[in-house]
XYZ file of C-alpha atoms in Angstrom:
476
model
C -9.340 45.516 -83.024
C -11.302 43.271 -80.846
C -8.966 40.557 -81.725
C -6.008 42.584 -80.650
C -7.900 43.269 -77.387
C -8.603 39.548 -76.694
C -5.079 38.805 -77.262
C -3.729 41.179 -74.713
C -6.450 40.480 -72.273
C -5.593 36.711 -72.527
C -1.983 37.438 -72.742
C -2.037 39.570 -69.426
C -4.138 36.836 -67.726
C -1.568 34.220 -68.696
C 0.987 36.509 -67.541
C -0.260 37.056 -64.293
C -1.002 33.413 -63.766
C 2.647 32.724 -64.479
C 4.031 35.270 -62.582
C 1.539 34.287 -59.286
C 2.545 30.755 -59.868
C 6.384 31.875 -59.666
C 5.803 33.793 -56.549
C 3.849 30.987 -55.062
C 6.583 28.464 -55.675
C 9.095 30.813 -54.526
C 7.195 31.447 -51.378
C 7.241 27.734 -50.993
C 10.952 27.165 -51.552
C 11.868 30.258 -48.989
C 9.069 29.545 -46.322
C 10.818 29.116 -43.049
C 10.295 25.502 -41.600
C 11.544 23.462 -38.593
C 13.973 21.628 -40.679
C 16.109 24.783 -41.094
C 16.666 25.073 -37.577
C 17.266 21.191 -37.190
C 19.994 21.358 -39.709
C 21.525 24.514 -38.066
C 21.487 22.747 -34.711
C 22.799 19.361 -36.052
C 25.961 20.878 -38.055
C 26.905 23.108 -35.200
C 26.943 20.382 -32.504
C 28.248 17.609 -35.196
C 31.324 19.757 -35.455
C 31.990 19.998 -31.768
C 31.068 16.350 -31.362
C 34.188 15.359 -33.635
C 36.777 17.174 -31.418
C 35.521 15.388 -28.156
C 38.807 13.476 -28.070
C 41.210 16.723 -29.178
C 39.463 18.842 -26.503
C 40.512 16.329 -23.810
C 44.146 16.162 -25.229
C 44.285 19.892 -25.511
C 42.894 20.305 -22.048
C 45.453 17.870 -20.545
C 48.365 19.243 -22.522
C 47.900 22.736 -21.587
C 46.733 22.462 -17.929
C 48.373 19.355 -16.739
C 48.207 20.421 -13.110
C 44.269 21.130 -11.713
C 42.680 20.121 -15.069
C 39.295 20.110 -14.019
C 39.849 23.282 -11.905
C 41.022 25.367 -14.879
C 38.558 23.759 -17.108
C 35.677 24.944 -14.696
C 37.193 28.349 -14.782
C 37.266 28.428 -18.573
C 33.822 27.302 -19.032
C 32.665 29.612 -15.946
C 33.693 33.005 -17.681
C 31.920 31.770 -20.821
C 28.881 30.776 -18.972
C 28.806 34.149 -17.221
C 29.039 36.103 -20.472
C 26.107 34.094 -21.976
C 24.076 35.115 -18.986
C 24.812 38.585 -19.516
C 24.081 38.648 -23.104
C 21.222 36.092 -23.673
C 18.314 38.612 -22.866
C 19.678 41.267 -25.103
C 20.220 38.986 -27.855
C 16.731 37.569 -27.411
C 15.455 41.047 -27.286
C 17.033 42.312 -30.370
C 16.191 38.957 -32.339
C 12.230 39.964 -31.619
C 13.205 43.323 -33.385
C 15.475 42.558 -36.225
C 14.591 38.963 -36.893
C 16.150 35.808 -36.083
C 18.231 34.977 -39.216
C 20.867 37.727 -38.492
C 21.406 36.437 -34.891
C 21.397 32.798 -35.976
C 24.535 33.710 -38.007
C 26.091 35.629 -35.442
C 25.670 33.042 -32.429
C 26.545 29.851 -34.645
C 29.925 31.913 -35.812
C 31.103 32.903 -32.288
C 30.076 29.384 -30.799
C 32.475 27.869 -33.730
C 34.934 30.293 -33.841
C 37.306 28.496 -31.400
C 37.582 25.472 -33.360
C 40.268 26.273 -35.658
C 42.438 27.819 -32.847
C 42.602 24.310 -31.185
C 45.282 23.799 -33.619
C 46.608 27.261 -34.204
C 47.167 28.271 -30.563
C 45.523 26.448 -27.589
C 45.975 29.205 -25.286
C 44.059 31.555 -27.850
C 41.592 28.465 -27.935
C 40.807 28.859 -24.409
C 40.723 32.548 -24.543
C 38.052 32.424 -27.619
C 36.044 29.988 -25.722
C 35.738 32.315 -22.747
C 34.930 35.353 -25.044
C 32.524 33.356 -27.273
C 30.079 33.261 -24.290
C 28.929 36.638 -25.528
C 27.084 35.399 -28.503
C 27.050 31.605 -27.691
C 23.279 31.707 -27.263
C 22.283 29.563 -30.259
C 19.538 27.565 -28.548
C 17.839 30.773 -27.557
C 17.413 31.965 -31.167
C 16.659 28.596 -32.369
C 13.760 27.971 -29.946
C 12.413 31.750 -30.764
C 12.623 30.503 -34.443
C 10.526 27.467 -33.755
C 8.159 29.195 -31.897
C 7.672 31.840 -34.892
C 6.677 28.909 -37.317
C 4.843 26.451 -34.906
C 1.472 26.326 -33.280
C 1.254 26.045 -29.450
C -0.143 22.466 -29.759
C 2.965 21.358 -31.875
C 5.546 23.433 -29.990
C 6.572 21.199 -27.331
C 7.016 18.297 -29.912
C 9.162 20.895 -32.183
C 11.134 21.498 -29.111
C 11.737 18.003 -28.372
C 12.835 17.400 -31.847
C 15.399 20.267 -31.655
C 16.655 18.598 -28.393
C 16.810 15.166 -30.052
C 18.680 16.787 -33.152
C 21.357 18.156 -30.652
C 21.573 14.649 -29.105
C 21.706 12.987 -32.498
C 24.537 15.177 -33.800
C 26.590 13.498 -30.872
C 25.734 10.052 -31.881
C 28.154 9.463 -34.437
C 30.367 12.345 -34.474
C 32.649 11.416 -31.302
C 33.356 8.002 -32.828
C 34.124 9.412 -36.306
C 36.369 11.871 -34.611
C 38.100 9.218 -32.742
C 38.251 6.938 -35.672
C 39.677 9.663 -38.010
C 42.370 10.727 -35.312
C 43.562 7.137 -34.760
C 43.800 6.347 -38.387
C 45.063 9.972 -39.675
C 45.884 12.704 -37.338
C 44.174 14.996 -34.976
C 44.905 18.001 -37.340
C 42.495 16.201 -39.968
C 39.641 16.095 -37.070
C 39.826 19.591 -36.232
C 40.164 21.107 -39.703
C 37.128 18.924 -40.784
C 35.145 19.994 -37.855
C 36.175 23.733 -38.620
C 35.094 23.053 -42.337
C 31.495 21.709 -41.265
C 31.061 24.802 -38.627
C 31.831 27.149 -41.713
C 29.329 25.041 -43.954
C 26.661 25.763 -41.057
C 27.241 29.479 -41.168
C 27.035 29.360 -45.160
C 24.099 27.509 -44.692
C 22.249 30.131 -42.718
C 23.378 32.779 -44.748
C 22.163 31.310 -48.059
C 19.292 29.014 -47.376
C 17.809 29.741 -44.008
C 14.754 32.362 -44.513
C 13.605 34.683 -41.932
C 10.919 33.380 -39.469
C 9.607 36.446 -37.888
C 6.608 37.819 -39.438
C 6.707 41.354 -40.456
C 3.650 42.146 -38.671
C 5.411 41.293 -35.396
C 8.391 43.495 -35.928
C 8.438 47.279 -34.777
C 7.325 49.842 -37.442
C 10.431 51.677 -37.530
C 13.912 49.765 -37.819
C 15.363 52.856 -35.726
C 13.452 51.476 -32.562
C 15.768 51.174 -29.604
C 16.155 48.529 -26.973
C 15.614 49.701 -23.483
C 18.388 48.579 -21.055
C 15.835 47.680 -18.647
C 14.653 44.770 -20.978
C 18.220 43.836 -21.874
C 19.537 43.965 -18.528
C 19.926 40.530 -17.262
C 20.086 41.522 -13.408
C 16.817 43.680 -14.144
C 15.202 40.802 -15.927
C 15.868 38.658 -12.846
C 14.215 41.062 -10.549
C 11.094 41.421 -12.810
C 10.746 37.644 -13.246
C 9.949 37.700 -9.330
C 6.697 39.555 -9.975
C 5.269 36.516 -11.991
C 5.331 33.439 -9.658
C 4.865 31.023 -12.200
C 7.833 32.297 -14.187
C 9.740 32.467 -10.936
C 9.154 28.765 -10.144
C 10.330 27.670 -13.704
C 13.358 29.991 -13.574
C 14.415 28.496 -10.212
C 13.641 25.113 -11.457
C 16.017 25.757 -14.441
C 18.506 27.012 -12.335
C 18.446 24.204 -9.709
C 18.521 21.408 -12.419
C 20.591 22.952 -15.118
C 23.574 23.955 -12.721
C 24.641 20.461 -12.151
C 23.978 19.332 -15.878
C 26.389 22.366 -16.880
C 28.929 20.999 -14.223
C 28.596 17.505 -15.643
C 29.069 18.523 -19.360
C 32.032 20.454 -18.874
C 33.875 17.649 -17.008
C 32.158 14.269 -17.494
C 34.053 13.134 -20.548
C 37.334 14.084 -19.148
C 36.182 12.449 -15.884
C 35.388 9.166 -17.507
C 38.665 9.063 -19.337
C 41.042 10.312 -16.773
C 39.355 8.885 -13.473
C 36.984 5.986 -14.435
C 39.313 4.925 -17.172
C 37.238 4.717 -20.021
C 39.037 4.296 -23.374
C 38.579 6.535 -26.465
C 36.295 3.808 -28.000
C 34.196 3.452 -24.833
C 33.865 7.112 -24.706
C 32.606 7.209 -28.142
C 30.340 4.129 -27.757
C 29.000 5.791 -24.545
C 28.121 9.091 -26.023
C 26.587 7.252 -29.255
C 24.320 5.338 -26.726
C 23.171 8.410 -24.892
C 22.583 10.197 -27.991
C 20.364 7.542 -29.677
C 18.194 6.981 -26.360
C 17.852 10.826 -25.967
C 16.721 11.034 -29.507
C 14.151 8.347 -28.440
C 13.164 10.150 -25.271
C 12.982 13.573 -26.463
C 10.742 12.683 -29.497
C 8.356 9.414 -28.266
C 8.591 9.821 -24.446
C 8.371 13.470 -24.418
C 5.506 13.434 -27.170
C 3.677 10.903 -24.989
C 3.898 12.599 -21.886
C 3.077 16.008 -23.077
C -0.242 14.515 -24.765
C -1.445 12.527 -21.953
C 0.015 14.227 -18.623
C 0.902 17.693 -19.556
C 3.823 20.027 -19.515
C 4.393 19.763 -15.588
C 4.398 15.911 -15.450
C 7.002 16.044 -18.117
C 9.153 18.193 -16.208
C 8.880 16.108 -12.880
C 9.628 12.963 -14.768
C 12.862 14.396 -16.341
C 13.989 15.814 -12.721
C 13.251 12.278 -11.191
C 15.648 10.563 -13.869
C 18.221 13.458 -13.480
C 18.364 12.635 -9.641
C 18.891 8.795 -10.387
C 21.602 9.366 -12.900
C 23.622 11.910 -10.941
C 23.465 9.570 -7.943
C 24.939 6.857 -10.002
C 27.625 8.901 -11.037
C 28.488 10.335 -7.460
C 28.246 6.731 -5.745
C 29.400 4.567 -8.489
C 32.711 3.762 -9.836
C 32.342 0.806 -11.893
C 31.864 0.718 -15.715
C 28.515 -0.882 -15.773
C 27.299 1.688 -13.407
C 28.144 4.575 -15.551
C 26.391 2.790 -18.617
C 23.151 2.681 -16.667
C 23.690 6.137 -15.459
C 23.962 7.294 -19.177
C 20.508 5.461 -19.854
C 18.996 7.383 -17.105
C 20.527 10.443 -18.375
C 18.898 10.179 -21.850
C 15.467 10.268 -20.204
C 16.389 13.115 -17.991
C 16.965 15.204 -21.201
C 13.361 15.716 -21.845
C 13.451 18.561 -18.821
C 14.732 21.376 -20.843
C 12.435 21.192 -23.861
C 9.509 20.637 -21.689
C 10.369 23.719 -19.518
C 11.027 25.654 -22.898
C 7.765 24.711 -24.221
C 5.953 25.682 -20.976
C 7.838 29.111 -21.329
C 6.772 29.507 -24.814
C 3.014 28.688 -24.305
C 3.001 31.174 -21.499
C 4.393 34.092 -23.787
C 3.045 36.391 -26.274
C 3.670 35.251 -29.906
C 5.761 38.525 -30.489
C 7.905 38.126 -27.087
C 9.337 34.886 -27.720
C 12.629 35.992 -28.112
C 12.715 37.605 -24.889
C 10.739 34.592 -23.142
C 13.549 32.174 -24.526
C 16.170 34.560 -23.774
C 15.277 34.927 -20.023
C 15.168 31.227 -19.738
C 18.594 31.100 -21.719
C 20.112 33.587 -19.401
C 19.318 31.519 -16.503
C 20.975 28.516 -18.311
C 24.045 30.817 -19.196
C 24.250 31.726 -15.442
C 24.409 27.926 -14.874
C 27.032 27.474 -17.642
C 29.209 29.774 -15.953
C 28.678 28.665 -12.103
C 28.041 24.721 -12.995
C 31.726 24.053 -14.499
C 33.319 26.386 -11.714
C 31.664 24.509 -9.288
C 32.420 21.018 -10.164
C 36.032 21.881 -10.852
C 36.246 23.383 -7.259
C 34.804 20.439 -5.779
C 37.110 18.150 -7.625
C 39.958 20.300 -6.629
C 38.557 20.354 -3.034
C 38.603 16.473 -2.803
C 41.763 16.073 -4.552
C 40.281 14.465 -7.680
C 42.412 15.316 -10.573
C 44.138 13.610 -13.232
C 47.514 13.480 -11.199
C 46.053 12.200 -8.149
C 46.862 8.613 -8.403
C 50.259 9.307 -9.721
C 51.147 11.442 -6.694
C 49.694 8.605 -4.354
C 51.645 6.109 -6.067
C 54.854 8.023 -6.127
C 54.570 9.110 -2.321
C 57.537 7.574 -0.395
C 57.662 6.500 2.880
C 59.592 9.548 3.997
C 56.276 11.677 3.860
C 55.244 13.304 6.868
C 52.283 12.226 9.079
C 50.735 15.390 8.619
C 50.958 15.068 4.906
C 49.504 11.488 4.875
C 46.624 12.284 7.430
C 45.520 15.203 4.873
C 45.614 12.778 1.868
C 43.785 9.998 4.135
C 40.472 11.876 4.569
C 39.956 12.386 0.925
C 40.933 8.884 -0.122
C 38.457 7.412 2.169
C 35.915 9.777 1.161
C 36.559 8.666 -2.557
C 35.861 5.047 -1.607
C 32.250 5.953 -0.698
C 31.898 8.731 -2.949
C 33.858 8.667 -6.019
C 32.410 11.668 -7.775
C 31.527 14.344 -5.100
C 30.334 16.978 -7.528
C 27.819 14.602 -9.006
C 26.468 13.700 -5.909
C 26.053 17.283 -4.571
C 24.372 17.885 -8.170
C 21.765 15.167 -7.296
C 20.892 17.380 -4.012
C 20.443 20.518 -6.053
C 18.079 18.439 -8.517
C 15.977 17.079 -5.244
C 15.369 20.937 -4.476
C 14.445 21.393 -8.132
C 11.873 18.843 -7.960
C 10.412 20.128 -4.893
C 10.227 23.663 -6.539
C 8.582 22.236 -9.655
C 5.815 20.409 -7.626
C 4.257 23.962 -7.062
C 4.052 24.637 -10.956
C 0.552 24.850 -12.273
C -0.450 22.442 -14.993
C -1.566 24.855 -17.280
C 0.928 27.087 -18.625
C -1.657 29.855 -19.377
C -2.406 30.249 -15.648
C -0.806 32.447 -13.340
C -0.221 32.364 -9.676
C -0.790 35.749 -8.919
C -2.629 38.722 -10.710
C 0.300 39.162 -13.002
C 1.097 36.997 -15.883
C 3.710 36.820 -18.302
C 1.848 38.824 -20.620
C 1.583 41.637 -18.270
C 5.223 41.211 -16.826
C 7.015 44.695 -16.794
C 9.552 43.078 -18.504
C 7.250 42.639 -21.545
C 5.593 45.911 -20.764
C 9.199 47.562 -21.530
C 9.273 46.059 -24.720
C 6.007 47.094 -25.838
C 6.576 50.664 -24.708
C 9.796 51.034 -26.736
C 8.520 49.446 -29.902
């Protein structure tokens, strides 16, 4: 009897150890990590990088007249929808977890890709509509905040932004090569397949990062409209002057950046006359330098100088690169400006790290959603603003053709109307970029008043006691 009992006890101990080892190894495998977020970002923007040249072709073929203006309007609608949706997406991810919203945002962001070949008009319509859920960065930054300490968070955000840049290092060149030697259809379907792979990766391999203890006790908890309302969020931001300063800085600095992203590569090809290979090389150079800036330079600035100084350095370099784009027309000036732009890319991860350090652990989704909402507003206004300025100063793909074909019988009135924009373009070839430099100068003046410590507050209320946050706690 004693022998049998001993065997049972030993067997149970061995079984418990074995099961414990299995649970431990399983938990290690499924543990959320920074690499999950990096892979998600890389695959999504690698897919979009592949279609850099097809996008220009489709845009030019679909809207041969006023290309920049139409591109600005399309991107503007997308950005406005992102602004409206970002606070709600961030708040919901604080309740239901990050993973389902990673699936949702990546799916909607990449949904227009196959439509580029099936129907260009549906492609542009889907790009506009996709803005409702095209806020992947907001959810990814919240995901990273869940799994990193405050000391490591700025470096982690820098890696996320660097991965975004790295995804664009080779993908435009690969896309241009495949398009030249095979076909444009191959590039579009390859990009669509990579996007589908990204969605499957999230569904199968990406674990949930939001701890159970930070979720509400009841799954039936409702999200109040006050917390999800983007305009209400903007009003409540004003009650915390620190967050207000950060949001104004984001708005003034990202507005020209959003306009630049929406039109710059089209501008390089159609106005500056870059070849497809030059555009691919230009993107690769900026991507490599941005990776170095957002890892090495950002880490050094954050370690030795702090959040505020990193933000200021990024803004100064953004002013210089926009000035080069606005007043330069030579190819070498564009290359110099691209190098400056890579260093200016540290601004947003530095601001995101500042906001994250200022927010509560269970409010990262809302905090990043507010900042992403401001970026979404810029994504709506920036492209439309740049498109309008291009249109206002007669900077479009058909401008040179119109000037060349102008015959001697044109009226004096028409000639005088064209003479002013032509003289102006001799001095300022890129008017929207020059205007953007002025906006970033204003952003720099605002950022000077940001306190060095993210845990400080400029008034009696802090982000933790912000009514926006109180609404969430009361609801949950």
